[in-house]
Amino acid sequence: MTPVLPCRCCGALPAADTKFRAVQSVLIWIGYTRSPGPFCRDCGTAVFRQLQQKTFMLGWYGIFSPVAALVLLLNWAAMTHVTRLAAPTAQPGAIPGRPMDPGGPLTHRPQVLAGILAPILLLTAFVIYTRSSAP
């Protein structure tokens, strides 16, 4: 039998023991952020969206950019554990915390859209430049 763990952010139940990540990549440098659970549905969704946004914005600008794609996929896989949970409820006898606000979906965040468009525009500019400078 698996132990019942409260959400690490607000203390609510039920919670899923999962981990979300973010990656930042610039030239030859790469940095990671890890946020281990357990998370309730609302806190997990909020952390997922924050770290996905960070990866979309900062993960594409180095030689390790394929790692950003892998991290995005790993986070979506981890998110399946959180989306299956029921609404968070306060743990009996505990001081209740307030679940995090998940915010808007990733597709409605301008930072995410800019993070997706920026590498496409940079790659397009690079291709145009190399073709125009070719003999």
PDB file of N, CA and C in Angstrom, residues 22-91:
ATOM      1  N   ALA A  22      12.500  22.222 -15.624  1.00  0.00           N
ATOM      2  CA  ALA A  22      12.666  23.268 -16.631  1.00  0.00           C
ATOM      3  C   ALA A  22      14.125  23.249 -17.045  1.00  0.00           C
ATOM      4  N   VAL A  23      14.382  23.706 -18.247  1.00  0.00           N
ATOM      5  CA  VAL A  23      15.749  23.771 -18.742  1.00  0.00           C
ATOM      6  C   VAL A  23      15.961  25.135 -19.396  1.00  0.00           C
ATOM      7  N   GLN A  24      17.150  25.675 -19.176  1.00  0.00           N
ATOM      8  CA  GLN A  24      17.575  26.905 -19.826  1.00  0.00           C
ATOM      9  C   GLN A  24      18.868  26.578 -20.565  1.00  0.00           C
ATOM     10  N   SER A  25      18.969  26.998 -21.827  1.00  0.00           N
ATOM     11  CA  SER A  25      20.134  26.670 -22.633  1.00  0.00           C
ATOM     12  C   SER A  25      20.587  27.908 -23.392  1.00  0.00           C
ATOM     13  N   VAL A  26      21.855  28.284 -23.202  1.00  0.00           N
ATOM     14  CA  VAL A  26      22.432  29.423 -23.897  1.00  0.00           C
ATOM     15  C   VAL A  26      23.814  29.019 -24.395  1.00  0.00           C
ATOM     16  N   LEU A  27      23.987  29.034 -25.712  1.00  0.00           N
ATOM     17  CA  LEU A  27      25.234  28.629 -26.368  1.00  0.00           C
ATOM     18  C   LEU A  27      25.681  27.253 -25.893  1.00  0.00           C
ATOM     19  N   ILE A  28      26.716  27.187 -25.026  1.00  0.00           N
ATOM     20  CA  ILE A  28      27.192  25.883 -24.558  1.00  0.00           C
ATOM     21  C   ILE A  28      26.845  25.634 -23.094  1.00  0.00           C
ATOM     22  N   TRP A  29      26.061  26.519 -22.495  1.00  0.00           N
ATOM     23  CA  TRP A  29      25.659  26.383 -21.092  1.00  0.00           C
ATOM     24  C   TRP A  29      24.244  25.836 -21.022  1.00  0.00           C
ATOM     25  N   ILE A  30      23.997  24.985 -20.039  1.00  0.00           N
ATOM     26  CA  ILE A  30      22.650  24.469 -19.799  1.00  0.00           C
ATOM     27  C   ILE A  30      22.383  24.463 -18.295  1.00  0.00           C
ATOM     28  N   GLY A  31      21.204  24.859 -17.904  1.00  0.00           N
ATOM     29  CA  GLY A  31      20.817  24.859 -16.497  1.00  0.00           C
ATOM     30  C   GLY A  31      19.480  24.160 -16.323  1.00  0.00           C
ATOM     31  N   TYR A  32      19.327  23.512 -15.184  1.00  0.00           N
ATOM     32  CA  TYR A  32      18.104  22.767 -14.895  1.00  0.00           C
ATOM     33  C   TYR A  32      17.442  23.305 -13.635  1.00  0.00           C
ATOM     34  N   THR A  33      16.126  23.229 -13.627  1.00  0.00           N
ATOM     35  CA  THR A  33      15.344  23.485 -12.432  1.00  0.00           C
ATOM     36  C   THR A  33      14.477  22.246 -12.226  1.00  0.00           C
ATOM     37  N   ARG A  34      14.439  21.752 -11.003  1.00  0.00           N
ATOM     38  CA  ARG A  34      13.604  20.596 -10.679  1.00  0.00           C
ATOM     39  C   ARG A  34      12.651  20.977  -9.553  1.00  0.00           C
ATOM     40  N   SER A  35      11.440  20.510  -9.671  1.00  0.00           N
ATOM     41  CA  SER A  35      10.453  20.759  -8.636  1.00  0.00           C
ATOM     42  C   SER A  35       9.760  19.437  -8.321  1.00  0.00           C
ATOM     43  N   PRO A  36      10.230  18.750  -7.266  1.00  0.00           N
ATOM     44  CA  PRO A  36       9.623  17.458  -6.919  1.00  0.00           C
ATOM     45  C   PRO A  36       8.314  17.637  -6.168  1.00  0.00           C
ATOM     46  N   GLY A  37       7.443  16.652  -6.295  1.00  0.00           N
ATOM     47  CA  GLY A  37       6.147  16.648  -5.622  1.00  0.00           C
ATOM     48  C   GLY A  37       6.270  16.120  -4.224  1.00  0.00           C
ATOM     49  N   PRO A  38       5.185  15.696  -3.693  1.00  0.00           N
ATOM     50  CA  PRO A  38       3.872  15.487  -4.300  1.00  0.00           C
ATOM     51  C   PRO A  38       3.104  16.795  -4.485  1.00  0.00           C
ATOM     52  N   PHE A  39       2.203  16.787  -5.481  1.00  0.00           N
ATOM     53  CA  PHE A  39       1.389  17.948  -5.808  1.00  0.00           C
ATOM     54  C   PHE A  39      -0.083  17.568  -5.865  1.00  0.00           C
ATOM     55  N   CYS A  40      -0.939  18.470  -5.390  1.00  0.00           N
ATOM     56  CA  CYS A  40      -2.369  18.309  -5.617  1.00  0.00           C
ATOM     57  C   CYS A  40      -2.653  18.740  -7.059  1.00  0.00           C
ATOM     58  N   ARG A  41      -3.883  18.609  -7.487  1.00  0.00           N
ATOM     59  CA  ARG A  41      -4.219  18.926  -8.880  1.00  0.00           C
ATOM     60  C   ARG A  41      -3.923  20.391  -9.222  1.00  0.00           C
ATOM     61  N   ASP A  42      -4.327  21.317  -8.361  1.00  0.00           N
ATOM     62  CA  ASP A  42      -4.149  22.738  -8.667  1.00  0.00           C
ATOM     63  C   ASP A  42      -2.686  23.171  -8.592  1.00  0.00           C
ATOM     64  N   CYS A  43      -1.992  22.766  -7.534  1.00  0.00           N
ATOM     65  CA  CYS A  43      -0.579  23.144  -7.391  1.00  0.00           C
ATOM     66  C   CYS A  43       0.270  22.492  -8.481  1.00  0.00           C
ATOM     67  N   GLY A  44      -0.017  21.243  -8.796  1.00  0.00           N
ATOM     68  CA  GLY A  44       0.715  20.557  -9.856  1.00  0.00           C
ATOM     69  C   GLY A  44       0.527  21.239 -11.199  1.00  0.00           C
ATOM     70  N   THR A  45      -0.697  21.646 -11.486  1.00  0.00           N
ATOM     71  CA  THR A  45      -0.968  22.352 -12.738  1.00  0.00           C
ATOM     72  C   THR A  45      -0.227  23.679 -12.775  1.00  0.00           C
ATOM     73  N   ALA A  46      -0.210  24.401 -11.656  1.00  0.00           N
ATOM     74  CA  ALA A  46       0.491  25.686 -11.597  1.00  0.00           C
ATOM     75  C   ALA A  46       1.992  25.507 -11.807  1.00  0.00           C
ATOM     76  N   VAL A  47       2.594  24.552 -11.129  1.00  0.00           N
ATOM     77  CA  VAL A  47       4.035  24.317 -11.264  1.00  0.00           C
ATOM     78  C   VAL A  47       4.353  23.852 -12.684  1.00  0.00           C
ATOM     79  N   PHE A  48       3.554  22.948 -13.216  1.00  0.00           N
ATOM     80  CA  PHE A  48       3.729  22.478 -14.590  1.00  0.00           C
ATOM     81  C   PHE A  48       3.739  23.645 -15.559  1.00  0.00           C
ATOM     82  N   ARG A  49       2.751  24.518 -15.458  1.00  0.00           N
ATOM     83  CA  ARG A  49       2.661  25.649 -16.391  1.00  0.00           C
ATOM     84  C   ARG A  49       3.810  26.626 -16.232  1.00  0.00           C
ATOM     85  N   GLN A  50       4.240  26.878 -14.994  1.00  0.00           N
ATOM     86  CA  GLN A  50       5.373  27.784 -14.770  1.00  0.00           C
ATOM     87  C   GLN A  50       6.657  27.245 -15.399  1.00  0.00           C
ATOM     88  N   LEU A  51       6.932  25.952 -15.168  1.00  0.00           N
ATOM     89  CA  LEU A  51       8.184  25.380 -15.662  1.00  0.00           C
ATOM     90  C   LEU A  51       8.137  25.132 -17.171  1.00  0.00           C
ATOM     91  N   GLN A  52       6.977  24.797 -17.713  1.00  0.00           N
ATOM     92  CA  GLN A  52       6.866  24.670 -19.164  1.00  0.00           C
ATOM     93  C   GLN A  52       7.108  26.036 -19.814  1.00  0.00           C
ATOM     94  N   GLN A  53       6.525  27.088 -19.236  1.00  0.00           N
ATOM     95  CA  GLN A  53       6.716  28.437 -19.766  1.00  0.00           C
ATOM     96  C   GLN A  53       8.189  28.810 -19.746  1.00  0.00           C
ATOM     97  N   LYS A  54       8.873  28.514 -18.655  1.00  0.00           N
ATOM     98  CA  LYS A  54      10.295  28.822 -18.540  1.00  0.00           C
ATOM     99  C   LYS A  54      11.105  28.078 -19.602  1.00  0.00           C
ATOM    100  N   THR A  55      10.777  26.814 -19.837  1.00  0.00           N
ATOM    101  CA  THR A  55      11.488  26.033 -20.843  1.00  0.00           C
ATOM    102  C   THR A  55      11.186  26.541 -22.246  1.00  0.00           C
ATOM    103  N   PHE A  56       9.920  26.864 -22.523  1.00  0.00           N
ATOM    104  CA  PHE A  56       9.587  27.413 -23.836  1.00  0.00           C
ATOM    105  C   PHE A  56      10.335  28.710 -24.100  1.00  0.00           C
ATOM    106  N   MET A  57      10.491  29.535 -23.061  1.00  0.00           N
ATOM    107  CA  MET A  57      11.143  30.830 -23.241  1.00  0.00           C
ATOM    108  C   MET A  57      12.665  30.732 -23.319  1.00  0.00           C
ATOM    109  N   LEU A  58      13.278  29.852 -22.532  1.00  0.00           N
ATOM    110  CA  LEU A  58      14.737  29.887 -22.376  1.00  0.00           C
ATOM    111  C   LEU A  58      15.456  28.606 -22.759  1.00  0.00           C
ATOM    112  N   GLY A  59      14.779  27.611 -23.264  1.00  0.00           N
ATOM    113  CA  GLY A  59      15.414  26.330 -23.502  1.00  0.00           C
ATOM    114  C   GLY A  59      16.003  26.121 -24.877  1.00  0.00           C
ATOM    115  N   TRP A  60      15.815  27.059 -25.804  1.00  0.00           N
ATOM    116  CA  TRP A  60      16.130  26.813 -27.210  1.00  0.00           C
ATOM    117  C   TRP A  60      17.389  27.488 -27.724  1.00  0.00           C
ATOM    118  N   TYR A  61      18.167  28.143 -26.890  1.00  0.00           N
ATOM    119  CA  TYR A  61      19.200  29.038 -27.397  1.00  0.00           C
ATOM    120  C   TYR A  61      20.621  28.505 -27.269  1.00  0.00           C
ATOM    121  N   GLY A  62      20.782  27.204 -27.229  1.00  0.00           N
ATOM    122  CA  GLY A  62      22.110  26.627 -27.126  1.00  0.00           C
ATOM    123  C   GLY A  62      22.194  25.303 -27.855  1.00  0.00           C
ATOM    124  N   ILE A  63      23.358  24.704 -27.776  1.00  0.00           N
ATOM    125  CA  ILE A  63      23.557  23.433 -28.468  1.00  0.00           C
ATOM    126  C   ILE A  63      22.794  22.297 -27.791  1.00  0.00           C
ATOM    127  N   PHE A  64      22.308  22.530 -26.596  1.00  0.00           N
ATOM    128  CA  PHE A  64      21.550  21.509 -25.874  1.00  0.00           C
ATOM    129  C   PHE A  64      20.042  21.685 -26.036  1.00  0.00           C
ATOM    130  N   SER A  65      19.613  22.421 -27.045  1.00  0.00           N
ATOM    131  CA  SER A  65      18.175  22.663 -27.210  1.00  0.00           C
ATOM    132  C   SER A  65      17.347  21.388 -27.386  1.00  0.00           C
ATOM    133  N   PRO A  66      17.876  20.281 -27.923  1.00  0.00           N
ATOM    134  CA  PRO A  66      17.062  19.062 -27.940  1.00  0.00           C
ATOM    135  C   PRO A  66      16.659  18.591 -26.537  1.00  0.00           C
ATOM    136  N   VAL A  67      17.456  18.943 -25.538  1.00  0.00           N
ATOM    137  CA  VAL A  67      17.109  18.589 -24.166  1.00  0.00           C
ATOM    138  C   VAL A  67      15.825  19.307 -23.753  1.00  0.00           C
ATOM    139  N   ALA A  68      15.625  20.522 -24.249  1.00  0.00           N
ATOM    140  CA  ALA A  68      14.403  21.264 -23.926  1.00  0.00           C
ATOM    141  C   ALA A  68      13.181  20.508 -24.423  1.00  0.00           C
ATOM    142  N   ALA A  69      13.267  19.961 -25.624  1.00  0.00           N
ATOM    143  CA  ALA A  69      12.138  19.189 -26.157  1.00  0.00           C
ATOM    144  C   ALA A  69      11.872  17.962 -25.289  1.00  0.00           C
ATOM    145  N   LEU A  70      12.922  17.304 -24.847  1.00  0.00           N
ATOM    146  CA  LEU A  70      12.769  16.136 -23.979  1.00  0.00           C
ATOM    147  C   LEU A  70      12.123  16.520 -22.648  1.00  0.00           C
ATOM    148  N   VAL A  71      12.559  17.630 -22.068  1.00  0.00           N
ATOM    149  CA  VAL A  71      11.999  18.096 -20.792  1.00  0.00           C
ATOM    150  C   VAL A  71      10.519  18.430 -20.949  1.00  0.00           C
ATOM    151  N   LEU A  72      10.149  19.068 -22.038  1.00  0.00           N
ATOM    152  CA  LEU A  72       8.737  19.380 -22.272  1.00  0.00           C
ATOM    153  C   LEU A  72       7.899  18.102 -22.322  1.00  0.00           C
ATOM    154  N   LEU A  73       8.414  17.080 -22.996  1.00  0.00           N
ATOM    155  CA  LEU A  73       7.698  15.804 -23.078  1.00  0.00           C
ATOM    156  C   LEU A  73       7.625  15.104 -21.723  1.00  0.00           C
ATOM    157  N   LEU A  74       8.723  15.131 -20.962  1.00  0.00           N
ATOM    158  CA  LEU A  74       8.721  14.517 -19.633  1.00  0.00           C
ATOM    159  C   LEU A  74       7.705  15.195 -18.717  1.00  0.00           C
ATOM    160  N   ASN A  75       7.618  16.515 -18.815  1.00  0.00           N
ATOM    161  CA  ASN A  75       6.646  17.239 -17.990  1.00  0.00           C
ATOM    162  C   ASN A  75       5.218  16.885 -18.366  1.00  0.00           C
ATOM    163  N   TRP A  76       4.941  16.745 -19.670  1.00  0.00           N
ATOM    164  CA  TRP A  76       3.589  16.368 -20.065  1.00  0.00           C
ATOM    165  C   TRP A  76       3.258  14.968 -19.574  1.00  0.00           C
ATOM    166  N   ALA A  77       4.229  14.090 -19.585  1.00  0.00           N
ATOM    167  CA  ALA A  77       4.002  12.745 -19.051  1.00  0.00           C
ATOM    168  C   ALA A  77       3.723  12.797 -17.547  1.00  0.00           C
ATOM    169  N   ALA A  78       4.488  13.617 -16.814  1.00  0.00           N
ATOM    170  CA  ALA A  78       4.280  13.756 -15.369  1.00  0.00           C
ATOM    171  C   ALA A  78       2.929  14.407 -15.068  1.00  0.00           C
ATOM    172  N   MET A  79       2.496  15.280 -15.955  1.00  0.00           N
ATOM    173  CA  MET A  79       1.226  15.980 -15.744  1.00  0.00           C
ATOM    174  C   MET A  79       0.040  15.025 -15.785  1.00  0.00           C
ATOM    175  N   THR A  80       0.173  13.892 -16.465  1.00  0.00           N
ATOM    176  CA  THR A  80      -0.939  12.937 -16.513  1.00  0.00           C
ATOM    177  C   THR A  80      -1.285  12.415 -15.123  1.00  0.00           C
ATOM    178  N   HIS A  81      -0.302  12.331 -14.235  1.00  0.00           N
ATOM    179  CA  HIS A  81      -0.564  11.880 -12.864  1.00  0.00           C
ATOM    180  C   HIS A  81      -1.381  12.918 -12.101  1.00  0.00           C
ATOM    181  N   VAL A  82      -1.130  14.182 -12.393  1.00  0.00           N
ATOM    182  CA  VAL A  82      -1.810  15.274 -11.684  1.00  0.00           C
ATOM    183  C   VAL A  82      -3.230  15.465 -12.201  1.00  0.00           C
ATOM    184  N   THR A  83      -3.427  15.347 -13.495  1.00  0.00           N
ATOM    185  CA  THR A  83      -4.762  15.601 -14.057  1.00  0.00           C
ATOM    186  C   THR A  83      -5.781  14.549 -13.641  1.00  0.00           C
ATOM    187  N   ARG A  84      -5.335  13.389 -13.227  1.00  0.00           N
ATOM    188  CA  ARG A  84      -6.247  12.323 -12.787  1.00  0.00           C
ATOM    189  C   ARG A  84      -6.792  12.551 -11.377  1.00  0.00           C
ATOM    190  N   LEU A  85      -6.220  13.489 -10.650  1.00  0.00           N
ATOM    191  CA  LEU A  85      -6.601  13.709  -9.253  1.00  0.00           C
ATOM    192  C   LEU A  85      -7.930  14.436  -9.129  1.00  0.00           C
ATOM    193  N   ALA A  86      -8.591  14.195  -8.024  1.00  0.00           N
ATOM    194  CA  ALA A  86      -9.815  14.924  -7.689  1.00  0.00           C
ATOM    195  C   ALA A  86      -9.438  16.316  -7.187  1.00  0.00           C
ATOM    196  N   ALA A  87     -10.428  17.154  -7.011  1.00  0.00           N
ATOM    197  CA  ALA A  87     -10.193  18.503  -6.491  1.00  0.00           C
ATOM    198  C   ALA A  87      -9.510  18.416  -5.125  1.00  0.00           C
ATOM    199  N   PRO A  88      -8.578  19.328  -4.845  1.00  0.00           N
ATOM    200  CA  PRO A  88      -7.882  19.277  -3.560  1.00  0.00           C
ATOM    201  C   PRO A  88      -8.805  19.614  -2.393  1.00  0.00           C
ATOM    202  N   THR A  89      -8.621  18.868  -1.299  1.00  0.00           N
ATOM    203  CA  THR A  89      -9.362  19.127  -0.067  1.00  0.00           C
ATOM    204  C   THR A  89      -8.367  19.188   1.081  1.00  0.00           C
ATOM    205  N   ALA A  90      -8.722  19.949   2.093  1.00  0.00           N
ATOM    206  CA  ALA A  90      -7.833  20.102   3.249  1.00  0.00           C
ATOM    207  C   ALA A  90      -7.705  18.772   3.984  1.00  0.00           C
ATOM    208  N   GLN A  91      -6.522  18.534   4.485  1.00  0.00           N
ATOM    209  CA  GLN A  91      -6.237  17.319   5.242  1.00  0.00           C
ATOM    210  C   GLN A  91      -6.875  17.445   6.628  1.00  0.00           C
TER     211      GLN A  91
END
